[in-house]
mmCIF file of C-alpha atoms in Angstrom:
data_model
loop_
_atom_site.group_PDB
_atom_site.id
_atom_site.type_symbol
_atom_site.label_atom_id
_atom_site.label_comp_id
_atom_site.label_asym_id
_atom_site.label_seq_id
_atom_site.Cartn_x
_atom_site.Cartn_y
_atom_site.Cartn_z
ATOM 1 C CA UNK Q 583 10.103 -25.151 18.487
ATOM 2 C CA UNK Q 584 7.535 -28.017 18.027
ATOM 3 C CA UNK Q 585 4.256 -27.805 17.002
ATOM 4 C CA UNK Q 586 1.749 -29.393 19.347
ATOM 5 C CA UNK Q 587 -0.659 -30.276 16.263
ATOM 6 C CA UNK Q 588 0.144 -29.706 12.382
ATOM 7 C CA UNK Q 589 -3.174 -26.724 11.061
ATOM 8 C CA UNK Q 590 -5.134 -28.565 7.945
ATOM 9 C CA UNK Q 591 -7.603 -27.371 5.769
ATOM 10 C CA UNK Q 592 -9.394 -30.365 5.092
ATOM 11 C CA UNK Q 593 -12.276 -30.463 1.783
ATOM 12 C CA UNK Q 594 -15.456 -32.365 3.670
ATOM 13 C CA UNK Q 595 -17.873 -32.031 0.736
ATOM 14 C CA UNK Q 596 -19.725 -34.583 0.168
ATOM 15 C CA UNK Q 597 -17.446 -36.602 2.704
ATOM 16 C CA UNK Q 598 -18.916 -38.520 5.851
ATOM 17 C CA UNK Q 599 -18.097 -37.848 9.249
ATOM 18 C CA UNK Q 600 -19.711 -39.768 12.036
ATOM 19 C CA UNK Q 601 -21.094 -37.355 15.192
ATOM 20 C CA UNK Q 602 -22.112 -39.012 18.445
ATOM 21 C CA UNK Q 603 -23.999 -36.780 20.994
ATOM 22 C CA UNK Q 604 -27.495 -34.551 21.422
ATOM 23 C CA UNK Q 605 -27.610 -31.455 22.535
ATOM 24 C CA UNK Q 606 -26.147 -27.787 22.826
ATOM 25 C CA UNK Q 607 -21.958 -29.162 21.850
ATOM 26 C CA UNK Q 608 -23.600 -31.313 19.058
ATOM 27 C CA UNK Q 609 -25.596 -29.317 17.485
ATOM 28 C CA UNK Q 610 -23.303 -26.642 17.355
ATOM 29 C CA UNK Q 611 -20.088 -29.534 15.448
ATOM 30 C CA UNK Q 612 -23.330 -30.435 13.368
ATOM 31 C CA UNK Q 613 -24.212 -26.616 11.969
ATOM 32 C CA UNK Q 614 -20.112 -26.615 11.105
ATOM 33 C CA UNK Q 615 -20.119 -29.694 9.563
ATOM 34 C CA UNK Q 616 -22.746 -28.741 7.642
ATOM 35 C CA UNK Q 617 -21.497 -25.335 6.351
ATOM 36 C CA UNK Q 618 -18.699 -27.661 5.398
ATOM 37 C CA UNK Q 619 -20.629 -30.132 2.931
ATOM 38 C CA UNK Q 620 -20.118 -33.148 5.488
ATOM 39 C CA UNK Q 621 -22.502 -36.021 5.061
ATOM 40 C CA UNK Q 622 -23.129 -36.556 9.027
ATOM 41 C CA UNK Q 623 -23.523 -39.652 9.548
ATOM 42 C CA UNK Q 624 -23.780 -42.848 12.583
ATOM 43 C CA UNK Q 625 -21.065 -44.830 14.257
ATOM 44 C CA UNK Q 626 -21.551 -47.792 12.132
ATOM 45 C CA UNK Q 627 -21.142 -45.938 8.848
ATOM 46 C CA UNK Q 628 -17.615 -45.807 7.577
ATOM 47 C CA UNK Q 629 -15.810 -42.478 7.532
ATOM 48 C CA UNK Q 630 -12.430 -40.746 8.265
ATOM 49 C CA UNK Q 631 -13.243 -38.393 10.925
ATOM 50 C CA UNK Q 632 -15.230 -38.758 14.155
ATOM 51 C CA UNK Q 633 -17.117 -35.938 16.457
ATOM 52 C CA UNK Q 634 -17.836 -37.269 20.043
ATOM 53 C CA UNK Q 635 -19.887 -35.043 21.827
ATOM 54 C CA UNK Q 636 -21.465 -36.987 24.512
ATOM 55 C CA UNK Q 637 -21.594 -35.438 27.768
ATOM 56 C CA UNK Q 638 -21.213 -38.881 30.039
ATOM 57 C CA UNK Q 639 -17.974 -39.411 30.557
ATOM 58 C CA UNK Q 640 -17.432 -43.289 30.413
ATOM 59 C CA UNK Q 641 -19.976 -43.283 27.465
ATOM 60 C CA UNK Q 642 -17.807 -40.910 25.609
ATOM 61 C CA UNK Q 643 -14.582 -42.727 25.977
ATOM 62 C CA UNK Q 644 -16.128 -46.004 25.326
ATOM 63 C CA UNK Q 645 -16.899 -44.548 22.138
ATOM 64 C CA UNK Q 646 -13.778 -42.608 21.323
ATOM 65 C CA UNK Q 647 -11.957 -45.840 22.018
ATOM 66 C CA UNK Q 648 -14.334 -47.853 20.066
ATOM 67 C CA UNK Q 649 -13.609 -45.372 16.745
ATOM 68 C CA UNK Q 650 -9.801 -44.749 17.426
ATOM 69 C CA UNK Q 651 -9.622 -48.293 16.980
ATOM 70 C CA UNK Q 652 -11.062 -48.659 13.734
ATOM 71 C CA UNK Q 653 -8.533 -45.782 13.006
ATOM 72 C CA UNK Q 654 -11.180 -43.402 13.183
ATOM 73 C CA UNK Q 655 -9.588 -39.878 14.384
ATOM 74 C CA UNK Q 656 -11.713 -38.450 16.411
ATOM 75 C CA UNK Q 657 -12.380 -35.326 18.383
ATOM 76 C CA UNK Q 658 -13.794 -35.624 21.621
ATOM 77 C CA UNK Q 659 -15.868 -32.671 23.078
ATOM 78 C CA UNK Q 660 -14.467 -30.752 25.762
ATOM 79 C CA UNK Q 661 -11.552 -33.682 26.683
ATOM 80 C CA UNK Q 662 -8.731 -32.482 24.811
ATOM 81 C CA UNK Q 663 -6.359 -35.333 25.643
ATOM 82 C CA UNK Q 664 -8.446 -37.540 24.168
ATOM 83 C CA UNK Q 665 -8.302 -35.584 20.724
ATOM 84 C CA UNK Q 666 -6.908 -36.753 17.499
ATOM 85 C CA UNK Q 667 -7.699 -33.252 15.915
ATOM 86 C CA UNK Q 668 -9.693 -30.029 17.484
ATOM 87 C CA UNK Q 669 -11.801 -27.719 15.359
ATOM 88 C CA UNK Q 670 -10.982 -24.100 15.472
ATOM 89 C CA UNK Q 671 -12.522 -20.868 15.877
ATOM 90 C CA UNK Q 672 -13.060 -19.537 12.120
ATOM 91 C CA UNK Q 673 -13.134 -16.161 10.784
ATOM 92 C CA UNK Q 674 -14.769 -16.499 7.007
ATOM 93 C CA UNK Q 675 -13.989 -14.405 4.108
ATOM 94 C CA UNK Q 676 -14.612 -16.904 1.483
ATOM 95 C CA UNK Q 677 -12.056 -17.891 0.225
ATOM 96 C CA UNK Q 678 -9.781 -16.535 2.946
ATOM 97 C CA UNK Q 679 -10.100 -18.579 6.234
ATOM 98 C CA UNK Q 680 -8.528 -17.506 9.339
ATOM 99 C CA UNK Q 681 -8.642 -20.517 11.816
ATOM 100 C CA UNK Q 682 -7.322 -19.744 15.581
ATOM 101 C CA UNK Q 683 -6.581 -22.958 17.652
ATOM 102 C CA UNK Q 684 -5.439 -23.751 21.257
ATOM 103 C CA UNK Q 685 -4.950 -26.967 20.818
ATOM 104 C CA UNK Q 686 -8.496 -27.276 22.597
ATOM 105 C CA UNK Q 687 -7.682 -26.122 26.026
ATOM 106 C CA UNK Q 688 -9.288 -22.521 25.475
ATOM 107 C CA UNK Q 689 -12.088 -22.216 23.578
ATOM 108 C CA UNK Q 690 -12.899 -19.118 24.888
ATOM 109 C CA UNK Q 691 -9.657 -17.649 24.238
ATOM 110 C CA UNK Q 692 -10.053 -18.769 20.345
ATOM 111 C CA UNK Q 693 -13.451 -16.964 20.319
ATOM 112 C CA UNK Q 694 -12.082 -13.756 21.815
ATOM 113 C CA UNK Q 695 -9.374 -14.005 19.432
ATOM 114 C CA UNK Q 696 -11.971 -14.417 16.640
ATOM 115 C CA UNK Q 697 -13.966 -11.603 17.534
ATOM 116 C CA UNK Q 698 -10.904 -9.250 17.358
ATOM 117 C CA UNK Q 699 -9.986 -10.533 13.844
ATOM 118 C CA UNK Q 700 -13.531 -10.306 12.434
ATOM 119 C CA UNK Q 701 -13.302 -6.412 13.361
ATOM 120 C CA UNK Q 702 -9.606 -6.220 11.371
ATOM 121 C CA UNK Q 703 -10.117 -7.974 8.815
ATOM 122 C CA UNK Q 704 -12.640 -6.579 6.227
ATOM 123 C CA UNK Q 705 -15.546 -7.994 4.176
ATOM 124 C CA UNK Q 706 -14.012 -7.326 0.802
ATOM 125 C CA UNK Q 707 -10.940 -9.907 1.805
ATOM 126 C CA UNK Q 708 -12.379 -12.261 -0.486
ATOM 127 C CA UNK Q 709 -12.609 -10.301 -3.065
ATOM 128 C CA UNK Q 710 -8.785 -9.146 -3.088
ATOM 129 C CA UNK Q 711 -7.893 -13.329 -3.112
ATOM 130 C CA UNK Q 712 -10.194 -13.902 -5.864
ATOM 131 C CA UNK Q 713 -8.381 -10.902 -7.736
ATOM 132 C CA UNK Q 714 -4.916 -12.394 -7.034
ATOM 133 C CA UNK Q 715 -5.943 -15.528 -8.550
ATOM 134 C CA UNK Q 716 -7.241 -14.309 -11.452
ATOM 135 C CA UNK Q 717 -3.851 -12.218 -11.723
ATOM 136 C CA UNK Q 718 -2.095 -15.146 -11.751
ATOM 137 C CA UNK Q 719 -1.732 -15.555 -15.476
ATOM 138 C CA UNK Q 720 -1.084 -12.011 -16.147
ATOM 139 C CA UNK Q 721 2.062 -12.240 -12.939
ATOM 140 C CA UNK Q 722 4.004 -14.617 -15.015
ATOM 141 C CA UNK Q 723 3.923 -13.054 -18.025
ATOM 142 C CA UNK Q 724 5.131 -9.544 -15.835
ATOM 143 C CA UNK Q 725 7.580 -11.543 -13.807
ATOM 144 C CA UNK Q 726 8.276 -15.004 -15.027
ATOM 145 C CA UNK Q 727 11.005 -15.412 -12.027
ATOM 146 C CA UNK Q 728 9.496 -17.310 -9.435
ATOM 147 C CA UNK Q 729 11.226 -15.635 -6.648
ATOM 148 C CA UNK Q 730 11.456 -11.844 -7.990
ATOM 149 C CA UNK Q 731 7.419 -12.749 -8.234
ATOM 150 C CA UNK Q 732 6.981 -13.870 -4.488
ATOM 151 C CA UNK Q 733 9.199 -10.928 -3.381
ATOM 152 C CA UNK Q 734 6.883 -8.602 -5.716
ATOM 153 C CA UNK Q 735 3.764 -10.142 -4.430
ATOM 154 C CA UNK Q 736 5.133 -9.847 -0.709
ATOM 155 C CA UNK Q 737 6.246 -5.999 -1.249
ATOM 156 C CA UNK Q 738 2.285 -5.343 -2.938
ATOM 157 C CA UNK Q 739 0.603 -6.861 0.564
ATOM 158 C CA UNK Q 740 2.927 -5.049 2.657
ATOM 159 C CA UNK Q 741 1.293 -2.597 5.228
ATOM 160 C CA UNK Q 742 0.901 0.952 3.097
ATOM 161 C CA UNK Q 743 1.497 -1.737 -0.378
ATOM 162 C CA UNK Q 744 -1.266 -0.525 -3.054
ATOM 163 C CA UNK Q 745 -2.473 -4.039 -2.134
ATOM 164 C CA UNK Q 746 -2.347 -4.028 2.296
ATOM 165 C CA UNK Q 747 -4.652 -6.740 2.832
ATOM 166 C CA UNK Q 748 -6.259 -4.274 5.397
ATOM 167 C CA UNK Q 749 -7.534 -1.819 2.907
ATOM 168 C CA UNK Q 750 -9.437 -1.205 0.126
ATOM 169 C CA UNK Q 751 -8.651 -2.816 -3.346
ATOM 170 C CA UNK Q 752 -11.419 -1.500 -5.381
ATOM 171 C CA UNK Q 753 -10.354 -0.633 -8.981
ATOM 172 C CA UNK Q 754 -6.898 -1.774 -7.895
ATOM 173 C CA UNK Q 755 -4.973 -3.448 -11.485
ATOM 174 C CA UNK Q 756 -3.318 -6.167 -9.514
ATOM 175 C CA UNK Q 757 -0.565 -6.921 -12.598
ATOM 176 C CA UNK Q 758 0.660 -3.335 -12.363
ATOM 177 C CA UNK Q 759 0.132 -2.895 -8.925
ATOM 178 C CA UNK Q 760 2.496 -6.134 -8.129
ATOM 179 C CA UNK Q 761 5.193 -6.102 -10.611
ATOM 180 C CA UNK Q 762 5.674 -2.022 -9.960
ATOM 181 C CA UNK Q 763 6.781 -3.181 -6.651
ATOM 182 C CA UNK Q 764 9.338 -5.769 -7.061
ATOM 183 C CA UNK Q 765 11.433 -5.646 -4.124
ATOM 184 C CA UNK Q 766 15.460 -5.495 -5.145
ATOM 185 C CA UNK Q 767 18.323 -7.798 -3.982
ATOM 186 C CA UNK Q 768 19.541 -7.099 -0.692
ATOM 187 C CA UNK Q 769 21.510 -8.081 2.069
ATOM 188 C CA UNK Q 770 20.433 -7.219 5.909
ATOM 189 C CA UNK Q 771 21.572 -8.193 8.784
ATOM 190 C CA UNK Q 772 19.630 -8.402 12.419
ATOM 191 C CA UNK Q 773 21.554 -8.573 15.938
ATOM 192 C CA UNK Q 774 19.494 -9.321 18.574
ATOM 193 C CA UNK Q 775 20.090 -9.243 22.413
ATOM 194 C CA UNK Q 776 17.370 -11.780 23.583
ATOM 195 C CA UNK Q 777 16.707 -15.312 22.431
ATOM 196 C CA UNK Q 778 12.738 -14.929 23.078
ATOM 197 C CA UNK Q 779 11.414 -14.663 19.621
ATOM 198 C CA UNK Q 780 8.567 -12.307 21.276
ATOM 199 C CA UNK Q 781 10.889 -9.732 21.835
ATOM 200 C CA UNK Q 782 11.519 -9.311 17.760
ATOM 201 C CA UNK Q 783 11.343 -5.430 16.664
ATOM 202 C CA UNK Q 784 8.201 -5.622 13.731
ATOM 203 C CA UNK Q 785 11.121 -4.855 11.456
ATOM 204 C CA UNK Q 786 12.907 -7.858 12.464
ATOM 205 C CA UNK Q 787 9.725 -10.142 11.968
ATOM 206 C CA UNK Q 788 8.938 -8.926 8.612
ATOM 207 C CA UNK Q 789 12.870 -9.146 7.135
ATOM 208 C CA UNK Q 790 12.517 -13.209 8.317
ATOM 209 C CA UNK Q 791 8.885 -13.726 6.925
ATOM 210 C CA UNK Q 792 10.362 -12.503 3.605
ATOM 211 C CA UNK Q 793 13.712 -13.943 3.404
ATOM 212 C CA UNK Q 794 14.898 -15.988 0.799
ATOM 213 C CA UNK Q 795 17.730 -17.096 2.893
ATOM 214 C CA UNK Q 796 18.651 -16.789 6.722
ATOM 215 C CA UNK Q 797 22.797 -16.983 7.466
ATOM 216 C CA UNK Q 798 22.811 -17.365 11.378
ATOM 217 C CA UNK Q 799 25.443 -18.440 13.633
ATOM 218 C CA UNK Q 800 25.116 -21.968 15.746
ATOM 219 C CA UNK Q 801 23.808 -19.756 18.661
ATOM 220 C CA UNK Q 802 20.651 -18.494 17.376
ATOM 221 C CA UNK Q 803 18.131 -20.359 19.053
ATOM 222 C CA UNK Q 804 15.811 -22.653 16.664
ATOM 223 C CA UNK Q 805 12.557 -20.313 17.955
ATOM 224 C CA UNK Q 806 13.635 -17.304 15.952
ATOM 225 C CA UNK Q 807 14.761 -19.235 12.804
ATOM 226 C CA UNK Q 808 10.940 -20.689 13.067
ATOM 227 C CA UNK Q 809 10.120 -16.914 12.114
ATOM 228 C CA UNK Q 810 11.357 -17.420 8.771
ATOM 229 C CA UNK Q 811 9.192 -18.784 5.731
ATOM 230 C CA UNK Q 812 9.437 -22.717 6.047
ATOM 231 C CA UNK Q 813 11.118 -22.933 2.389
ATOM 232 C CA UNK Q 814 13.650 -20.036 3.200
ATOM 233 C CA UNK Q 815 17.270 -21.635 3.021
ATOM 234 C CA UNK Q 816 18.799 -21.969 6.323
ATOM 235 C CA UNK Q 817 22.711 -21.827 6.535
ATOM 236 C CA UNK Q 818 25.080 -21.239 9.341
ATOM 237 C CA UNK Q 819 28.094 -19.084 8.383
ATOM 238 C CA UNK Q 820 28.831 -15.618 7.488
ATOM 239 C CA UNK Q 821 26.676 -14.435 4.873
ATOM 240 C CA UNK Q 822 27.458 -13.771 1.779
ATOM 241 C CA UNK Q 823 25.355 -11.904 -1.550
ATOM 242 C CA UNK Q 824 22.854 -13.623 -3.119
ATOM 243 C CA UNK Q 825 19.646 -13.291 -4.955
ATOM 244 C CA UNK Q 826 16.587 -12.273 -3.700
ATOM 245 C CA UNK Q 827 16.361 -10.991 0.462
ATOM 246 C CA UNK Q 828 19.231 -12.561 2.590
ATOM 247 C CA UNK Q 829 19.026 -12.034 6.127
ATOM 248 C CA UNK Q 830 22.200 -12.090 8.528
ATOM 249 C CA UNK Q 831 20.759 -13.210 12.445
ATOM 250 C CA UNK Q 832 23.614 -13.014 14.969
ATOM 251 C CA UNK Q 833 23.285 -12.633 18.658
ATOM 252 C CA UNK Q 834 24.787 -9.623 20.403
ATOM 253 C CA UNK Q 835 25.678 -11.724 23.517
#
């Protein structure tokens, strides 16, 4: 399964980024640009990244043609095919960001999205990232195996894990807390009877987001191997023991 546009985080700080446009659409791309550090600046200034929010419709392709061929990319208001890259709707825990993109053709889906997340996700999000990083030291010392520390760190944010990102971590040691939970070696095996990776059991979903390898057979349709983490080995043929999670994905035709 292809991805129509690759997510970024991109650091603006102190970076230009030329906006075209007055009114409700600009104003609101200049308040994010400006929570972002972005030097906004005019068409003729040089910069990466281009926000066209003119209204007029041959004024606003004039331009975005005028800055795509400087090799400007640009994103143009409210025309999605015209868009190099689209700006999503942002949920902010600093330093946790949660963008939610459609590829521009729903904003209104992305906000209604982003409303339901700001209600999950709590305030003190942050503050369990911030923790983690300043755990990191202390992880390697309690797990110097890369991958028995991923698994470890995986098993701690867990739902019901002493560190669920959905609950409270106050007082929480995060070195104990992660390396009591290293998850073991183990072999499981999913058979599924549809090739619609919607129609994954939550158990199912989880066992690929965590496995270190997936062993499939050459029917298993590419949009359930996308489930799996992107460096998680692929291999087709029967699987066999291993370190770390391995997960078997046959279908049950």
């Amino acid at each position: 399964m292809s991805l129509h546009s690759l997510p970024l985080f991109v650091r603006l700080a102190g970076r230009p980024v030329i906006l075209l446009g007055e009114g409700e659409a600009a104003d609101a791309k200049r308040r994010l640009l400006d929570r972002a550090g972005a030097v906004v600046v005019g068409e003729a200034a040089q910069a990466a990244l281009a926000i066209v929010a003119i209204d007029e419709e041959d004024v606003a392709l004039a331009a975005v043609t005028r800055l795509k061929a400087r090799g400007v990319l640009v994103n143009a208001v409210d025309r999605p095919d015209h868009c190099d890259f689209t700006l999503p709707a942002i949920v902010d825990r600093d330093p946790v960001l949660v963008a939610i993109g459609t590829g521009g053709v729903s904003a209104g889906l992305a906000a209604a999205l982003r409303q339901r997340l700001e209600a999950l996700l709590p305030a003190t999000l942050g503050d369990l990232a911030r923790g983690m990083h300043a755990a990191r030291a202390g992880l390697r010392a309690a797990l110097p195996d890369m991958g028995a520390r991923r698994r470890a760190i995986g098993a701690a944010l867990a739902p019901g894990g002493p560190l669920d990102p959905l609950a409270d971590h106050a007082g929480v040691d995060m070195v104990a807390a992660i390396a009591a939970g290293g998850a073991p070696e183990r072999l499981e095996s999913i058979m599924l009877t549809s090739a619609d990776p919607d129609d994954l059991t939550l158990r199912h979903a989880r066992l690929l987001a965590n496995a270190d390898r997936v062993f499939h057979g050459t029917d298993v349709p590419p949009a359930i191997l996308d489930r799996a983490r992107a460096d998680a080995a692929r291999i087709v043929g029967a699987a066999d023991a291993g370190p770390g999670l391995t997960v078997d994905v046959r279908m049950a035709w």
